[in-house]
C-alpha cells in the first residue's frame, strides 16, 4: 500500500477533525490482539481501544451478533420494547446488583445518569445533592463529569464548573470523612484509578467508604467504566473488596466495541427515575445491546474473567523483571490486566512512542506511567511477544544495563 494514501487519511483526519487527540498510526483492520496499519505495519494491541475491545478485535461471536441484529432492527427508539435491550438489562441485573439499569451510549453519559439519579434521590432524602469525588479520578468529559473529575488538566478553562462536587484524597478515609456534610448525597470512587495512573484502592479505604456511607445513610457509587468488565480479574473491581456499591457505571468494553454505557443500580434505587426524568435517543441501541450480550456469552463460555486474573499475574511478574533491571523503572502498579509501569522520569510518552515503533501499542496514564490494557483473552504468545518488545524498548530508551 502506498505511503501517500496513509498520509491522505491522516491529513483528512487532522485537517477536518478537531484537534482533541494526538493521533499516530492509520489503522485499517483488527483481528484478535492485532491491528493492521495502512502502511503495512502490524501491531500487537495492548490498548484494546482503551479497554473497549476486551475480547480482541473482530471477535467472531460479536461480529455475528452485530450482523444479525443489524439485519433485524438497528434502531427503534426507547418508545418501544425490543428483545436485545430486555435480555441485556436482565443480564446486567444478574451480574450487577439485582436491580435495574439505565442504558446510555458512553461512559460519561452513564456517569451523568448516575449523578442525576443521586440528585433526584437526594432531593427526596433531606435535600442532599453533593457528591464527594476523589482527587486524581477520571469520570468523563461532559460538564458534569469533568466537574466530578479530580484532575485540573481536565477542568482547566471550562469554568464555571458544575456545582455540587466536593473532593477528598483517594485512599485517605479521613479526608472522605472530613468532606462529608449534611449536603452530601454520595461518595464516588474508582476501585482502580485508570486514567489517574493505574492506582488500586486500599482494602481499608473501600470498606471504610462503604461503612461511612452506611453510617451516614448516603450512597456509595463506583465508576467501573475502565476497571470493570473483568479487566482487573473480577467482573467488577469492587468485588476484590467484598463490598457492593448502591450503584455503579459500566461502559468501554460493555458493548464489545460498539458505544454502550450503563448505570446499574441496587433494587432500592431502581425506582428513582420515572417516565420523563431521564432519557436518551440512542441509549440501549439494539445492535449495541446484541453485541454486549455476545460479549457476556463469551465471558461465560471461555471463562474470560479467570483468564484475565491468571494472565494479570503472569504479565505483572514479567513486568516486575524490568523494575529489577532498570533504575528508571520504579514499580508495576494496578490490578489484573490494568497494569502500569511507573517511571522515575516523565518518559511515558517517549516509551509509548518507542513501543509503537517496535510494534506494540500501549497507553499512557500521566507523564510517568505507561499503561497496558491488553485483550483479556490474550494468548501466551501475545504475552511473551509483548514482554520482549517492552524489554527491547526499555533498552533503547534507557540503554542496556549491566
Ligand atoms: C473512559 C472513562 C470514562 C468516560 O467514558 P467515555 O465513554 O469516554 O465518556 C469515565 N470514567 C472512567 C473511569 C473512564 O476510564
GROMACS .gro file of C-alpha atoms and ligand atoms in nm:
model
  417
    1UNK     CA    1   0.000   0.000   0.000
    2UNK     CA    2   0.131   0.342  -0.087
    3UNK     CA    3   0.262   0.576   0.172
    4UNK     CA    4   0.079   0.859   0.003
    5UNK     CA    5  -0.258   0.707   0.087
    6UNK     CA    6  -0.161   0.681   0.454
    7UNK     CA    7  -0.073   1.048   0.461
    8UNK     CA    8  -0.400   1.134   0.291
    9UNK     CA    9  -0.609   0.967   0.560
   10UNK     CA   10  -0.405   1.117   0.841
   11UNK     CA   11  -0.436   1.458   0.671
   12UNK     CA   12  -0.811   1.417   0.629
   13UNK     CA   13  -0.848   1.339   0.998
   14UNK     CA   14  -0.625   1.619   1.117
   15UNK     CA   15  -0.749   1.881   0.870
   16UNK     CA   16  -1.117   1.826   0.934
   17UNK     CA   17  -1.144   1.670   1.280
   18UNK     CA   18  -1.093   1.894   1.584
   19UNK     CA   19  -0.757   1.861   1.749
   20UNK     CA   20  -0.864   1.682   2.067
   21UNK     CA   21  -0.622   1.388   2.037
   22UNK     CA   22  -0.261   1.343   1.931
   23UNK     CA   23  -0.318   1.067   1.676
   24UNK     CA   24  -0.049   0.849   1.526
   25UNK     CA   25  -0.086   0.539   1.307
   26UNK     CA   26  -0.363   0.496   1.048
   27UNK     CA   27  -0.536   0.168   1.124
   28UNK     CA   28  -0.745  -0.023   0.875
   29UNK     CA   29  -0.820  -0.360   1.027
   30UNK     CA   30  -0.808  -0.555   1.350
   31UNK     CA   31  -0.816  -0.926   1.428
   32UNK     CA   32  -0.780  -1.066   1.779
   33UNK     CA   33  -0.494  -0.895   1.958
   34UNK     CA   34  -0.353  -0.747   1.635
   35UNK     CA   35  -0.426  -0.433   1.438
   36UNK     CA   36  -0.300  -0.356   1.091
   37UNK     CA   37  -0.195  -0.015   0.966
   38UNK     CA   38  -0.230   0.117   0.617
   39UNK     CA   39   0.146   0.138   0.570
   40UNK     CA   40   0.172  -0.238   0.618
   41UNK     CA   41   0.280  -0.220   0.981
   42UNK     CA   42   0.129  -0.472   1.219
   43UNK     CA   43   0.083  -0.405   1.589
   44UNK     CA   44   0.014  -0.607   1.899
   45UNK     CA   45  -0.266  -0.402   2.054
   46UNK     CA   46  -0.216  -0.364   2.429
   47UNK     CA   47  -0.458  -0.070   2.440
   48UNK     CA   48  -0.764  -0.274   2.335
   49UNK     CA   49  -0.903   0.057   2.210
   50UNK     CA   50  -0.862   0.191   2.568
   51UNK     CA   51  -1.014  -0.118   2.727
   52UNK     CA   52  -1.304  -0.135   2.481
   53UNK     CA   53  -1.234  -0.449   2.277
   54UNK     CA   54  -1.159  -0.669   2.577
   55UNK     CA   55  -1.216  -0.981   2.363
   56UNK     CA   56  -0.980  -0.854   2.095
   57UNK     CA   57  -1.073  -0.713   1.758
   58UNK     CA   58  -1.349  -0.866   1.545
   59UNK     CA   59  -1.432  -1.149   1.784
   60UNK     CA   60  -1.645  -1.383   1.566
   61UNK     CA   61  -1.929  -1.407   1.822
   62UNK     CA   62  -1.950  -1.028   1.850
   63UNK     CA   63  -1.932  -0.977   1.472
   64UNK     CA   64  -2.206  -1.236   1.424
   65UNK     CA   65  -2.432  -1.070   1.681
   66UNK     CA   66  -2.383  -0.727   1.524
   67UNK     CA   67  -2.458  -0.855   1.174
   68UNK     CA   68  -2.763  -1.049   1.286
   69UNK     CA   69  -2.916  -0.761   1.480
   70UNK     CA   70  -2.833  -0.508   1.205
   71UNK     CA   71  -3.044  -0.713   0.967
   72UNK     CA   72  -3.326  -0.743   1.221
   73UNK     CA   73  -3.366  -0.396   1.379
   74UNK     CA   74  -3.094  -0.131   1.402
   75UNK     CA   75  -3.287   0.128   1.598
   76UNK     CA   76  -3.633   0.159   1.743
   77UNK     CA   77  -3.606   0.446   1.998
   78UNK     CA   78  -3.695   0.399   2.362
   79UNK     CA   79  -4.066   0.443   2.289
   80UNK     CA   80  -4.083   0.069   2.221
   81UNK     CA   81  -3.963  -0.257   2.371
   82UNK     CA   82  -3.706  -0.470   2.191
   83UNK     CA   83  -3.551  -0.806   2.268
   84UNK     CA   84  -3.175  -0.738   2.299
   85UNK     CA   85  -3.227  -0.449   2.540
   86UNK     CA   86  -3.454  -0.657   2.764
   87UNK     CA   87  -3.216  -0.951   2.767
   88UNK     CA   88  -2.918  -0.728   2.838
   89UNK     CA   89  -3.096  -0.546   3.122
   90UNK     CA   90  -3.166  -0.885   3.283
   91UNK     CA   91  -2.802  -0.991   3.240
   92UNK     CA   92  -2.677  -0.666   3.396
   93UNK     CA   93  -2.908  -0.721   3.691
   94UNK     CA   94  -2.775  -1.075   3.737
   95UNK     CA   95  -2.407  -0.980   3.716
   96UNK     CA   96  -2.467  -0.645   3.889
   97UNK     CA   97  -2.674  -0.551   4.192
   98UNK     CA   98  -3.001  -0.735   4.136
   99UNK     CA   99  -3.181  -0.415   4.040
  100UNK     CA  100  -3.247  -0.222   3.721
  101UNK     CA  101  -3.027  -0.035   3.476
  102UNK     CA  102  -3.038   0.275   3.258
  103UNK     CA  103  -2.863   0.231   2.924
  104UNK     CA  104  -2.662   0.510   2.765
  105UNK     CA  105  -2.407   0.543   2.485
  106UNK     CA  106  -2.083   0.618   2.666
  107UNK     CA  107  -1.910   0.629   2.999
  108UNK     CA  108  -1.966   0.998   3.054
  109UNK     CA  109  -2.337   0.957   2.982
  110UNK     CA  110  -2.362   0.666   3.224
  111UNK     CA  111  -2.196   0.882   3.492
  112UNK     CA  112  -2.426   1.173   3.406
  113UNK     CA  113  -2.720   0.938   3.462
  114UNK     CA  114  -2.571   0.831   3.796
  115UNK     CA  115  -2.522   1.192   3.906
  116UNK     CA  116  -2.880   1.277   3.806
  117UNK     CA  117  -3.008   0.973   3.994
  118UNK     CA  118  -2.817   1.089   4.304
  119UNK     CA  119  -2.966   1.440   4.274
  120UNK     CA  120  -3.318   1.304   4.240
  121UNK     CA  121  -3.267   1.063   4.529
  122UNK     CA  122  -3.109   1.337   4.741
  123UNK     CA  123  -3.386   1.587   4.676
  124UNK     CA  124  -3.630   1.338   4.825
  125UNK     CA  125  -3.393   1.246   5.110
  126UNK     CA  126  -3.329   1.560   5.310
  127UNK     CA  127  -3.224   1.794   5.027
  128UNK     CA  128  -2.883   1.634   4.980
  129UNK     CA  129  -2.711   1.689   4.647
  130UNK     CA  130  -2.334   1.687   4.686
  131UNK     CA  131  -2.114   1.404   4.557
  132UNK     CA  132  -1.777   1.354   4.724
  133UNK     CA  133  -1.529   1.262   4.450
  134UNK     CA  134  -1.163   1.168   4.464
  135UNK     CA  135  -0.863   1.371   4.365
  136UNK     CA  136  -0.682   1.220   4.066
  137UNK     CA  137  -1.003   1.048   3.949
  138UNK     CA  138  -1.146   1.044   3.598
  139UNK     CA  139  -1.518   1.038   3.521
  140UNK     CA  140  -1.557   1.183   3.172
  141UNK     CA  141  -1.555   1.496   2.959
  142UNK     CA  142  -1.908   1.634   2.979
  143UNK     CA  143  -1.956   1.936   3.204
  144UNK     CA  144  -2.093   1.740   3.499
  145UNK     CA  145  -1.844   1.455   3.470
  146UNK     CA  146  -1.542   1.681   3.425
  147UNK     CA  147  -1.661   1.871   3.731
  148UNK     CA  148  -1.659   1.536   3.915
  149UNK     CA  149  -1.310   1.458   3.784
  150UNK     CA  150  -1.030   1.535   4.029
  151UNK     CA  151  -0.773   1.649   3.773
  152UNK     CA  152  -0.719   2.016   3.696
  153UNK     CA  153  -0.587   1.938   3.345
  154UNK     CA  154  -0.936   1.813   3.253
  155UNK     CA  155  -1.111   2.114   3.409
  156UNK     CA  156  -0.878   2.397   3.307
  157UNK     CA  157  -1.052   2.670   3.107
  158UNK     CA  158  -1.402   2.533   3.150
  159UNK     CA  159  -1.510   2.747   3.444
  160UNK     CA  160  -1.762   2.783   3.588
  161UNK     CA  161  -1.772   2.415   3.673
  162UNK     CA  162  -2.090   2.239   3.774
  163UNK     CA  163  -2.153   2.287   4.145
  164UNK     CA  164  -2.230   2.002   4.381
  165UNK     CA  165  -1.899   1.816   4.391
  166UNK     CA  166  -1.654   1.804   4.680
  167UNK     CA  167  -1.313   1.640   4.673
  168UNK     CA  168  -1.128   1.405   4.904
  169UNK     CA  169  -0.796   1.225   4.874
  170UNK     CA  170  -0.805   0.875   4.725
  171UNK     CA  171  -0.701   0.609   4.975
  172UNK     CA  172  -0.735   0.856   5.265
  173UNK     CA  173  -1.052   0.766   5.454
  174UNK     CA  174  -1.014   1.053   5.700
  175UNK     CA  175  -1.027   1.303   5.414
  176UNK     CA  176  -1.352   1.145   5.290
  177UNK     CA  177  -1.500   1.168   5.639
  178UNK     CA  178  -1.397   1.533   5.654
  179UNK     CA  179  -1.560   1.607   5.315
  180UNK     CA  180  -1.899   1.459   5.408
  181UNK     CA  181  -2.152   1.720   5.527
  182UNK     CA  182  -2.530   1.728   5.570
  183UNK     CA  183  -2.547   1.816   5.198
  184UNK     CA  184  -2.359   1.501   5.091
  185UNK     CA  185  -2.570   1.252   4.898
  186UNK     CA  186  -2.299   1.013   4.777
  187UNK     CA  187  -1.932   0.917   4.761
  188UNK     CA  188  -1.794   0.822   4.419
  189UNK     CA  189  -1.480   0.613   4.369
  190UNK     CA  190  -1.295   0.410   4.108
  191UNK     CA  191  -1.169   0.095   4.283
  192UNK     CA  192  -0.869   0.116   4.049
  193UNK     CA  193  -0.798   0.463   3.913
  194UNK     CA  194  -0.725   0.409   3.543
  195UNK     CA  195  -0.650   0.746   3.383
  196UNK     CA  196  -0.509   0.857   3.718
  197UNK     CA  197  -0.220   0.610   3.684
  198UNK     CA  198  -0.336   0.251   3.747
  199UNK     CA  199  -0.374   0.306   4.122
  200UNK     CA  200  -0.570   0.045   4.317
  201UNK     CA  201  -0.773   0.147   4.618
  202UNK     CA  202  -0.662   0.004   4.951
  203UNK     CA  203  -0.892  -0.253   5.108
  204UNK     CA  204  -0.945  -0.048   5.426
  205UNK     CA  205  -1.032   0.251   5.209
  206UNK     CA  206  -1.308   0.086   5.005
  207UNK     CA  207  -1.450  -0.094   5.307
  208UNK     CA  208  -1.424   0.226   5.509
  209UNK     CA  209  -1.615   0.423   5.243
  210UNK     CA  210  -1.886   0.156   5.245
  211UNK     CA  211  -1.914   0.171   5.624
  212UNK     CA  212  -1.916   0.551   5.622
  213UNK     CA  213  -2.194   0.563   5.362
  214UNK     CA  214  -2.399   0.314   5.566
  215UNK     CA  215  -2.345   0.514   5.883
  216UNK     CA  216  -2.448   0.844   5.719
  217UNK     CA  217  -2.731   0.695   5.515
  218UNK     CA  218  -2.575   0.812   5.187
  219UNK     CA  219  -2.493   0.632   4.863
  220UNK     CA  220  -2.169   0.460   4.768
  221UNK     CA  221  -2.104   0.484   4.393
  222UNK     CA  222  -1.839   0.311   4.182
  223UNK     CA  223  -1.717   0.409   3.837
  224UNK     CA  224  -1.637   0.069   3.679
  225UNK     CA  225  -1.605   0.208   3.329
  226UNK     CA  226  -1.237   0.119   3.295
  227UNK     CA  227  -1.175  -0.122   3.582
  228UNK     CA  228  -1.494  -0.325   3.530
  229UNK     CA  229  -1.590  -0.596   3.280
  230UNK     CA  230  -1.324  -0.838   3.405
  231UNK     CA  231  -1.033  -0.602   3.347
  232UNK     CA  232  -0.892  -0.646   3.699
  233UNK     CA  233  -0.956  -1.020   3.726
  234UNK     CA  234  -1.307  -0.992   3.875
  235UNK     CA  235  -1.615  -0.894   3.677
  236UNK     CA  236  -1.631  -0.568   3.877
  237UNK     CA  237  -1.334  -0.425   4.063
  238UNK     CA  238  -1.542  -0.368   4.379
  239UNK     CA  239  -1.566  -0.748   4.412
  240UNK     CA  240  -1.199  -0.752   4.521
  241UNK     CA  241  -1.305  -0.564   4.832
  242UNK     CA  242  -1.602  -0.772   4.940
  243UNK     CA  243  -1.842  -0.477   4.922
  244UNK     CA  244  -2.124  -0.370   4.694
  245UNK     CA  245  -2.195  -0.011   4.595
  246UNK     CA  246  -2.550   0.125   4.577
  247UNK     CA  247  -2.499   0.199   4.208
  248UNK     CA  248  -2.218   0.180   3.956
  249UNK     CA  249  -2.145   0.256   3.594
  250UNK     CA  250  -2.003   0.044   3.313
  251UNK     CA  251  -1.915   0.137   2.955
  252UNK     CA  252  -1.596   0.096   2.748
  253UNK     CA  253  -1.593  -0.281   2.681
  254UNK     CA  254  -1.961  -0.329   2.768
  255UNK     CA  255  -2.063  -0.311   2.401
  256UNK     CA  256  -1.775  -0.519   2.263
  257UNK     CA  257  -1.660  -0.218   2.058
  258UNK     CA  258  -1.996  -0.051   1.998
  259UNK     CA  259  -2.087   0.258   2.203
  260UNK     CA  260  -2.276   0.148   2.512
  261UNK     CA  261  -2.284   0.260   2.874
  262UNK     CA  262  -2.493   0.155   3.171
  263UNK     CA  263  -2.595   0.286   3.508
  264UNK     CA  264  -2.655  -0.024   3.720
  265UNK     CA  265  -2.848   0.028   4.043
  266UNK     CA  266  -2.946  -0.166   4.352
  267UNK     CA  267  -3.315  -0.255   4.389
  268UNK     CA  268  -3.356   0.032   4.638
  269UNK     CA  269  -3.250   0.287   4.374
  270UNK     CA  270  -3.418   0.122   4.076
  271UNK     CA  271  -3.738   0.324   4.105
  272UNK     CA  272  -3.584   0.670   4.142
  273UNK     CA  273  -3.617   0.756   3.772
  274UNK     CA  274  -3.970   0.765   3.637
  275UNK     CA  275  -4.100   0.844   3.287
  276UNK     CA  276  -3.970   1.186   3.190
  277UNK     CA  277  -3.692   1.213   3.449
  278UNK     CA  278  -3.414   1.092   3.221
  279UNK     CA  279  -3.374   0.964   2.867
  280UNK     CA  280  -3.160   0.912   2.558
  281UNK     CA  281  -3.248   0.872   2.191
  282UNK     CA  282  -2.983   0.612   2.121
  283UNK     CA  283  -2.939   0.465   2.471
  284UNK     CA  284  -2.991   0.090   2.465
  285UNK     CA  285  -2.944   0.067   2.091
  286UNK     CA  286  -3.043  -0.288   1.985
  287UNK     CA  287  -2.722  -0.353   1.787
  288UNK     CA  288  -2.501  -0.240   2.076
  289UNK     CA  289  -2.710  -0.448   2.320
  290UNK     CA  290  -2.686  -0.756   2.096
  291UNK     CA  291  -2.308  -0.710   2.082
  292UNK     CA  292  -2.299  -0.678   2.460
  293UNK     CA  293  -2.499  -0.999   2.506
  294UNK     CA  294  -2.248  -1.178   2.283
  295UNK     CA  295  -1.966  -1.037   2.497
  296UNK     CA  296  -2.121  -1.175   2.817
  297UNK     CA  297  -2.182  -1.511   2.650
  298UNK     CA  298  -1.814  -1.539   2.551
  299UNK     CA  299  -1.712  -1.431   2.903
  300UNK     CA  300  -1.917  -1.720   3.044
  301UNK     CA  301  -1.816  -1.981   2.787
  302UNK     CA  302  -1.445  -1.901   2.781
  303UNK     CA  303  -1.405  -1.808   3.149
  304UNK     CA  304  -1.260  -1.474   3.042
  305UNK     CA  305  -1.251  -1.320   3.390
  306UNK     CA  306  -1.045  -1.609   3.532
  307UNK     CA  307  -0.816  -1.588   3.231
  308UNK     CA  308  -0.768  -1.217   3.297
  309UNK     CA  309  -0.679  -1.287   3.659
  310UNK     CA  310  -0.429  -1.556   3.561
  311UNK     CA  311  -0.267  -1.352   3.283
  312UNK     CA  312  -0.267  -1.044   3.503
  313UNK     CA  313  -0.036  -1.229   3.741
  314UNK     CA  314   0.188  -1.356   3.460
  315UNK     CA  315   0.212  -1.015   3.296
  316UNK     CA  316   0.286  -0.848   3.629
  317UNK     CA  317   0.569  -1.094   3.700
  318UNK     CA  318   0.711  -1.029   3.356
  319UNK     CA  319   0.697  -0.652   3.404
  320UNK     CA  320   0.849  -0.675   3.750
  321UNK     CA  321   1.169  -0.805   3.594
  322UNK     CA  322   1.210  -0.458   3.439
  323UNK     CA  323   1.185  -0.296   3.781
  324UNK     CA  324   1.479  -0.512   3.883
  325UNK     CA  325   1.672  -0.434   3.567
  326UNK     CA  326   1.628  -0.057   3.527
  327UNK     CA  327   1.674   0.210   3.793
  328UNK     CA  328   1.436   0.427   3.592
  329UNK     CA  329   1.150   0.177   3.627
  330UNK     CA  330   1.013   0.222   3.977
  331UNK     CA  331   0.725  -0.021   4.008
  332UNK     CA  332   0.444  -0.216   3.845
  333UNK     CA  333   0.108  -0.083   3.960
  334UNK     CA  334  -0.254  -0.184   3.905
  335UNK     CA  335  -0.471  -0.493   3.922
  336UNK     CA  336  -0.531  -0.783   3.683
  337UNK     CA  337  -0.477  -0.666   3.327
  338UNK     CA  338  -0.492  -0.296   3.411
  339UNK     CA  339  -0.121  -0.251   3.472
  340UNK     CA  340   0.110   0.047   3.469
  341UNK     CA  341   0.485   0.066   3.451
  342UNK     CA  342   0.577   0.359   3.674
  343UNK     CA  343   0.882   0.554   3.553
  344UNK     CA  344   1.111   0.773   3.758
  345UNK     CA  345   1.127   1.042   3.491
  346UNK     CA  346   0.836   1.179   3.284
  347UNK     CA  347   0.920   0.945   2.994
  348UNK     CA  348   0.587   0.769   2.946
  349UNK     CA  349   0.519   0.935   2.611
  350UNK     CA  350   0.869   0.857   2.485
  351UNK     CA  351   0.840   0.492   2.588
  352UNK     CA  352   0.493   0.468   2.434
  353UNK     CA  353   0.628   0.606   2.103
  354UNK     CA  354   0.923   0.364   2.105
  355UNK     CA  355   0.693   0.073   2.183
  356UNK     CA  356   0.480   0.165   1.885
  357UNK     CA  357   0.785   0.187   1.661
  358UNK     CA  358   0.869  -0.165   1.775
  359UNK     CA  359   0.515  -0.295   1.710
  360UNK     CA  360   0.338  -0.272   2.046
  361UNK     CA  361   0.052  -0.031   2.118
  362UNK     CA  362   0.025   0.091   2.477
  363UNK     CA  363  -0.140   0.386   2.656
  364UNK     CA  364  -0.002   0.639   2.898
  365UNK     CA  365  -0.165   0.747   3.224
  366UNK     CA  366   0.004   1.075   3.304
  367UNK     CA  367   0.368   1.163   3.230
  368UNK     CA  368   0.518   0.888   3.446
  369UNK     CA  369   0.303   0.583   3.373
  370UNK     CA  370   0.294   0.356   3.068
  371UNK     CA  371  -0.043   0.181   3.089
  372UNK     CA  372  -0.114  -0.161   2.942
  373UNK     CA  373  -0.471  -0.273   2.868
  374UNK     CA  374  -0.425  -0.598   2.672
  375UNK     CA  375  -0.720  -0.801   2.548
  376UNK     CA  376  -0.847  -1.017   2.835
  377UNK     CA  377  -0.828  -1.328   2.615
  378UNK     CA  378  -0.463  -1.270   2.523
  379UNK     CA  379  -0.255  -1.578   2.449
  380UNK     CA  380   0.075  -1.694   2.594
  381UNK     CA  381   0.243  -1.594   2.268
  382UNK     CA  382   0.098  -1.242   2.294
  383UNK     CA  383   0.231  -1.216   2.647
  384UNK     CA  384   0.582  -1.331   2.556
  385UNK     CA  385   0.598  -1.114   2.247
  386UNK     CA  386   0.484  -0.807   2.440
  387UNK     CA  387   0.736  -0.861   2.719
  388UNK     CA  388   1.012  -0.899   2.462
  389UNK     CA  389   0.911  -0.576   2.288
  390UNK     CA  390   0.888  -0.390   2.617
  391UNK     CA  391   1.238  -0.516   2.709
  392UNK     CA  392   1.378  -0.408   2.372
  393UNK     CA  393   1.217  -0.066   2.406
  394UNK     CA  394   1.349  -0.007   2.756
  395UNK     CA  395   1.693  -0.097   2.623
  396UNK     CA  396   1.655   0.169   2.355
  397UNK     CA  397   1.525   0.436   2.591
  398UNK     CA  398   1.741   0.362   2.897
  399UNK     CA  399   2.035   0.177   2.741
  400UNK     CA  400   2.146  -0.175   2.811
  401UNK     CA  401   2.248  -0.203   3.169
  402UNK     CA  402   2.487  -0.449   3.321
  403LIG     C1  403  -1.315   0.633   2.990
  403LIG     C2  404  -1.371   0.662   3.123
  403LIG     C3  405  -1.485   0.743   3.139
  403LIG     C4  406  -1.550   0.815   3.025
  403LIG     O1  407  -1.603   0.730   2.929
  403LIG     P1  408  -1.640   0.787   2.783
  403LIG     O2  409  -1.704   0.671   2.715
  403LIG     O3  410  -1.512   0.830   2.721
  403LIG     O4  411  -1.732   0.901   2.804
  403LIG     C5  412  -1.535   0.759   3.267
  403LIG     N1  413  -1.477   0.701   3.373
  403LIG     C6  414  -1.368   0.622   3.362
  403LIG     C7  415  -1.311   0.557   3.482
  403LIG     C8  416  -1.310   0.602   3.236
  403LIG     O5  417  -1.200   0.528   3.225
   0.00000   0.00000   0.00000
